PDB file of C-alpha atoms and ligand atoms in Angstrom:
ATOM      1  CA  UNK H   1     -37.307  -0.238   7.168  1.00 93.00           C
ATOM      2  CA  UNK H   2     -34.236   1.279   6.453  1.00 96.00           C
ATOM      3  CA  UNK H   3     -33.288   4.710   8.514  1.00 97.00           C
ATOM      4  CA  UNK H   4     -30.308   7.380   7.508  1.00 97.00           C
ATOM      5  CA  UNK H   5     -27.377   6.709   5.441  1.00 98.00           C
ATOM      6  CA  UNK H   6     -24.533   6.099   7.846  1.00 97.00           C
ATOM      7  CA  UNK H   7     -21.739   5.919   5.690  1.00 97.00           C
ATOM      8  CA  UNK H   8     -20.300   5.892   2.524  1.00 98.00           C
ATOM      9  CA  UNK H   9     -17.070   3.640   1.700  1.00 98.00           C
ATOM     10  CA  UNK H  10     -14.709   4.586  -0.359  1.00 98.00           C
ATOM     11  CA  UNK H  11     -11.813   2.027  -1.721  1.00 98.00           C
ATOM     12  CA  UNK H  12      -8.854   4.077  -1.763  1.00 98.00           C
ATOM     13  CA  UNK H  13      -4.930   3.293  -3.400  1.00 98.00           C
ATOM     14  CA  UNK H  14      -3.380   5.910  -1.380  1.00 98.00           C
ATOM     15  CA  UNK H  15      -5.036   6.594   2.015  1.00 98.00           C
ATOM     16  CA  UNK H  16      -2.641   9.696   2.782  1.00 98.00           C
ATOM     17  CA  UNK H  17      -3.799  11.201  -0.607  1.00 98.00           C
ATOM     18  CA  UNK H  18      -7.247  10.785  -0.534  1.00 98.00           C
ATOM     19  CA  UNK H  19      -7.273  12.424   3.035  1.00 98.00           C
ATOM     20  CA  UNK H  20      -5.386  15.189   2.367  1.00 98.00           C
ATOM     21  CA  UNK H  21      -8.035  15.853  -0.755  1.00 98.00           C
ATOM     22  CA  UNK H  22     -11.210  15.478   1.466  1.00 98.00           C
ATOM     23  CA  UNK H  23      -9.579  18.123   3.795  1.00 98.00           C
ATOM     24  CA  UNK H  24      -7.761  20.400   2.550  1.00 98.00           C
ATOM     25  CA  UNK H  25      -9.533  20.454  -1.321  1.00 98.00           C
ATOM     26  CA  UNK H  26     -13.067  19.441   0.107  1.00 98.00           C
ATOM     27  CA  UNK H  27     -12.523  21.406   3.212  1.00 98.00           C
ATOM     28  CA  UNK H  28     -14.080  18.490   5.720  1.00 98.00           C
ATOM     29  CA  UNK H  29     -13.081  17.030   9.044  1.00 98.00           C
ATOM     30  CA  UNK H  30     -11.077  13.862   8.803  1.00 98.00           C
ATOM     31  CA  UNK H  31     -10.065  11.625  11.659  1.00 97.00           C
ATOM     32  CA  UNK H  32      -6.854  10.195  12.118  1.00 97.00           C
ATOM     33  CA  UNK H  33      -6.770   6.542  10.436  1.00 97.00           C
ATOM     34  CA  UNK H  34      -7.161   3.398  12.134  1.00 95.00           C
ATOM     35  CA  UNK H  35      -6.123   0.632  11.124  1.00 95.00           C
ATOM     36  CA  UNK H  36      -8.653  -2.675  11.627  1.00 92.00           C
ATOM     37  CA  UNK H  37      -6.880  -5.962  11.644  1.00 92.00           C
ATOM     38  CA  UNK H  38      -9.716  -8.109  12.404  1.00 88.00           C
ATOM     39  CA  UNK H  39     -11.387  -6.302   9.033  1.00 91.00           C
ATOM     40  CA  UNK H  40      -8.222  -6.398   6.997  1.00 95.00           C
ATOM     41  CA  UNK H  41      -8.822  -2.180   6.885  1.00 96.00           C
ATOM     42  CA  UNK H  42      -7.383   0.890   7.224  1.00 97.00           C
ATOM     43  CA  UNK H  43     -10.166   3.568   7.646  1.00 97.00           C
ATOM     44  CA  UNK H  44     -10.018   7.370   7.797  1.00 97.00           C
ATOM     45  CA  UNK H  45     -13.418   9.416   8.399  1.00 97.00           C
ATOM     46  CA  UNK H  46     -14.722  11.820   6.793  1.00 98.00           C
ATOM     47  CA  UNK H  47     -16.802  13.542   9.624  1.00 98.00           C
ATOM     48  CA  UNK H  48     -19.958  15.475   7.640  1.00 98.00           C
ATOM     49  CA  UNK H  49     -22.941  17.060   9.291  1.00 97.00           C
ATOM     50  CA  UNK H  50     -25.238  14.271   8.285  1.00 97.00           C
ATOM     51  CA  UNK H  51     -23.728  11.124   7.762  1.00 98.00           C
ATOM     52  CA  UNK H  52     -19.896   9.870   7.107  1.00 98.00           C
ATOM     53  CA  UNK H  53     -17.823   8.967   4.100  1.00 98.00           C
ATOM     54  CA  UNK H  54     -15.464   6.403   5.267  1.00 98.00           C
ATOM     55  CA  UNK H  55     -11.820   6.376   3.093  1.00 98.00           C
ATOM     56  CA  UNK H  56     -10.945   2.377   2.918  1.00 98.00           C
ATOM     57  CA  UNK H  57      -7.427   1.002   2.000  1.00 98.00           C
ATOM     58  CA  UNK H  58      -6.547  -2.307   2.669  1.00 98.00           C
ATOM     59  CA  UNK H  59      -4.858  -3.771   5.512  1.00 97.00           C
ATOM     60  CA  UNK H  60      -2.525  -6.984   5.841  1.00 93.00           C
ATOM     61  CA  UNK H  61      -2.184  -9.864   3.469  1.00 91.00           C
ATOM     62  CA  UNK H  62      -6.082 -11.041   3.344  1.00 92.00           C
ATOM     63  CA  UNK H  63      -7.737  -7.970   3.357  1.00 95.00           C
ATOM     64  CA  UNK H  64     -11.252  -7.908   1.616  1.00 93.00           C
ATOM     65  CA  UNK H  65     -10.953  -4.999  -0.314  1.00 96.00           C
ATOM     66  CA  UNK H  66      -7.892  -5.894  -2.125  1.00 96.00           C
ATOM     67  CA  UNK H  67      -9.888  -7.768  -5.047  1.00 96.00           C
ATOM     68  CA  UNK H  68     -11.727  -4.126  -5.196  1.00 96.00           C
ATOM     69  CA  UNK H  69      -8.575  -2.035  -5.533  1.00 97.00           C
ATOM     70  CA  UNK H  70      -6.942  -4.540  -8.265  1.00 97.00           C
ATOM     71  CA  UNK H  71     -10.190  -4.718 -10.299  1.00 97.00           C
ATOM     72  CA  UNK H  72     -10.490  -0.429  -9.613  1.00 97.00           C
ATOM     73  CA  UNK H  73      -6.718   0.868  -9.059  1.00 98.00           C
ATOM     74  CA  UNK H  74      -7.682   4.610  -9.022  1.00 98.00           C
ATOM     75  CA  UNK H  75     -10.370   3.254  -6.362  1.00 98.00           C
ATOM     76  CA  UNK H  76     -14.304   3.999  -6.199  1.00 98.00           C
ATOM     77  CA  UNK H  77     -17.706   3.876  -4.108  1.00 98.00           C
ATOM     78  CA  UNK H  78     -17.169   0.295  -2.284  1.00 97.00           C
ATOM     79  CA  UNK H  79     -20.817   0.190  -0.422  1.00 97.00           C
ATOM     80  CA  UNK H  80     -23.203   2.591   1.415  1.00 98.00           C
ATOM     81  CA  UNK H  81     -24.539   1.538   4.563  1.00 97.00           C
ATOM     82  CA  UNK H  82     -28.055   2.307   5.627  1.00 98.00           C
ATOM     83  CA  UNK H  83     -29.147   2.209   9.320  1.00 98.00           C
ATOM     84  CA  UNK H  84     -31.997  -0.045  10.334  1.00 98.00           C
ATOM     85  CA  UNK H  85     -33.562  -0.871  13.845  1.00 97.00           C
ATOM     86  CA  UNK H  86     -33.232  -4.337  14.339  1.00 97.00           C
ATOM     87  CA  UNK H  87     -30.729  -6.112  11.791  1.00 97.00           C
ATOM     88  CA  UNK H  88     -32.731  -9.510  12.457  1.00 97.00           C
ATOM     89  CA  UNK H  89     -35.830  -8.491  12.255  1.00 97.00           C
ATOM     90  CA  UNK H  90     -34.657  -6.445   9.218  1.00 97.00           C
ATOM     91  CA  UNK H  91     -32.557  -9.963   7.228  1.00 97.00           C
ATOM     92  CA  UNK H  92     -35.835 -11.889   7.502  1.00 97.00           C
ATOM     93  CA  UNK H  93     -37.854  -9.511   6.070  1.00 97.00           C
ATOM     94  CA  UNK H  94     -35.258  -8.946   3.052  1.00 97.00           C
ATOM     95  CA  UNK H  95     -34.538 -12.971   2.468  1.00 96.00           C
ATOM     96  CA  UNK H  96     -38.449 -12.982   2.652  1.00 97.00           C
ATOM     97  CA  UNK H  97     -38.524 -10.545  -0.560  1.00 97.00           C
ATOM     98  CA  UNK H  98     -36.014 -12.733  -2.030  1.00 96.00           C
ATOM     99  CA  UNK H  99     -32.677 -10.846  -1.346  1.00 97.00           C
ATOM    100  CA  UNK H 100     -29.581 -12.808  -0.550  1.00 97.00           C
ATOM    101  CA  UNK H 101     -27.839 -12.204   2.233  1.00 97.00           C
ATOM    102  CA  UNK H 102     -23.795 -12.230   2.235  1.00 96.00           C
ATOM    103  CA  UNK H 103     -22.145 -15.258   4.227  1.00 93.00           C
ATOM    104  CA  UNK H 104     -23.402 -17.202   6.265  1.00 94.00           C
ATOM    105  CA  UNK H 105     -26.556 -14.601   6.991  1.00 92.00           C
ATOM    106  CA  UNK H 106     -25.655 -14.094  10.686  1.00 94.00           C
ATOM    107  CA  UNK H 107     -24.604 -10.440  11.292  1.00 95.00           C
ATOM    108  CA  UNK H 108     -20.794  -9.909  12.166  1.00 92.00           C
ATOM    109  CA  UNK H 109     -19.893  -6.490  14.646  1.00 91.00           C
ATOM    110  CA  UNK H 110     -18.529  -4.627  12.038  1.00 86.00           C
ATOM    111  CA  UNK H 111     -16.237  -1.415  11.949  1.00 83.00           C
ATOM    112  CA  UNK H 112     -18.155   0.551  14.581  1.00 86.00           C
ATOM    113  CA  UNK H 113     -18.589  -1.937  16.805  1.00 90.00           C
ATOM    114  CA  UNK H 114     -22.490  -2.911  16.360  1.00 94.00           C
ATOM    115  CA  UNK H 115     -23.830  -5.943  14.113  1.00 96.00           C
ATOM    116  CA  UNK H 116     -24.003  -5.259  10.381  1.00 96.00           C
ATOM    117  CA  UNK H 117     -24.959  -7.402   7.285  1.00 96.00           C
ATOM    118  CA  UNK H 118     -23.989  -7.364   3.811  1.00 96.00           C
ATOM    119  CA  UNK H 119     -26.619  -7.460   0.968  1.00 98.00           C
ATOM    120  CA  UNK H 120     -25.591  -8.949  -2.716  1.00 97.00           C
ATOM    121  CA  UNK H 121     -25.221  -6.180  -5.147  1.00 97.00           C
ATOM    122  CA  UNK H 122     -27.005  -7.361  -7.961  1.00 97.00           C
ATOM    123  CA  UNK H 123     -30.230  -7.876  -5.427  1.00 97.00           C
ATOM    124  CA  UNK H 124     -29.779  -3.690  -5.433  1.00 98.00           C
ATOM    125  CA  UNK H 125     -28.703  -2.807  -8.910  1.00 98.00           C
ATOM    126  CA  UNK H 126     -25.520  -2.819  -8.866  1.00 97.00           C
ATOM    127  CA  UNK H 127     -24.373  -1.588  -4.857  1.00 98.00           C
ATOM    128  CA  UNK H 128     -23.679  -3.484  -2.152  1.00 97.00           C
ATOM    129  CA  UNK H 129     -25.468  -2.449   0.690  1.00 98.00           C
ATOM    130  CA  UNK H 130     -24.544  -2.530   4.305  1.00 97.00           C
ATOM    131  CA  UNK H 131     -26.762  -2.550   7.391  1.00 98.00           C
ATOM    132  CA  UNK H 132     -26.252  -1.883  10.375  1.00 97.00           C
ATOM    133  CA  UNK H 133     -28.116  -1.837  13.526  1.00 97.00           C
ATOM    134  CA  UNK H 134     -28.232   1.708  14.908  1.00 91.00           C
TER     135      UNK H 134
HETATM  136 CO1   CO T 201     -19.217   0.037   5.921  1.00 85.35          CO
END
């Protein structure tokens, strides 16, 4: 069910920092960050030949990775996010197996614009999973 790996997030405490050590230690392309009110993120990408690593700091008052930065202050891998074909078709099948579903189990347009779910960690030991609809 699942396709490729779209991205990798990574909760960050110092966005400028952790950019400047994906390019210029790591050597890779990085994007300029944009921030993303309605997700309560700042998000700087790491542009590799095969999927993304996506640099996360939080943005504004409410933002949902600021629990994950307090419990983690030198930061860490937040999710991965796996591609599938049709996110309904692909939530049914998973709640069917018994895996919960984050929320209210309706997908939300996340950070690139198309429909993505959240999976419960402990359903995938340990990592939370993101999917999105390709
Ligand atoms: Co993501």
């Amino acid at each position: 069910m699942i396709g490729k790996l779209n991205h990798v997030a990574i909760v960050v405490p110092d966005l400028d920092a952790a950019t400047r050590t994906y390019r210029d230690v790591l050597g890779a392309k990085v994007s300029a960050p944009q921030s993303l009110p309605a997700h309560g993120v700042t998000v700087v990408f790491v542009l590799l030949d095969n999927t993304k690593v996506e640099l996360l700091h939080p943005f504004g008052e409410n933002s949902p990775i600021q629990g994950f930065l307090d419990k983690n202050p030198s930061g860490g891998i937040h999710h991965v996010c796996y591609e599938v074909a049709d996110i309904l078709a692909a939530r049914d099948k998973l709640k069917a197996e018994g895996a919960r579903v984050l929320g209210n189990g309706e997908p939300k347009i996340g950070a690139h614009e198309k429909p993505v779910l959240f999976l419960h960690p402990k359903d995938f030991m340990g990592t939370l999973v993101e999917l999105e609809q390709a």
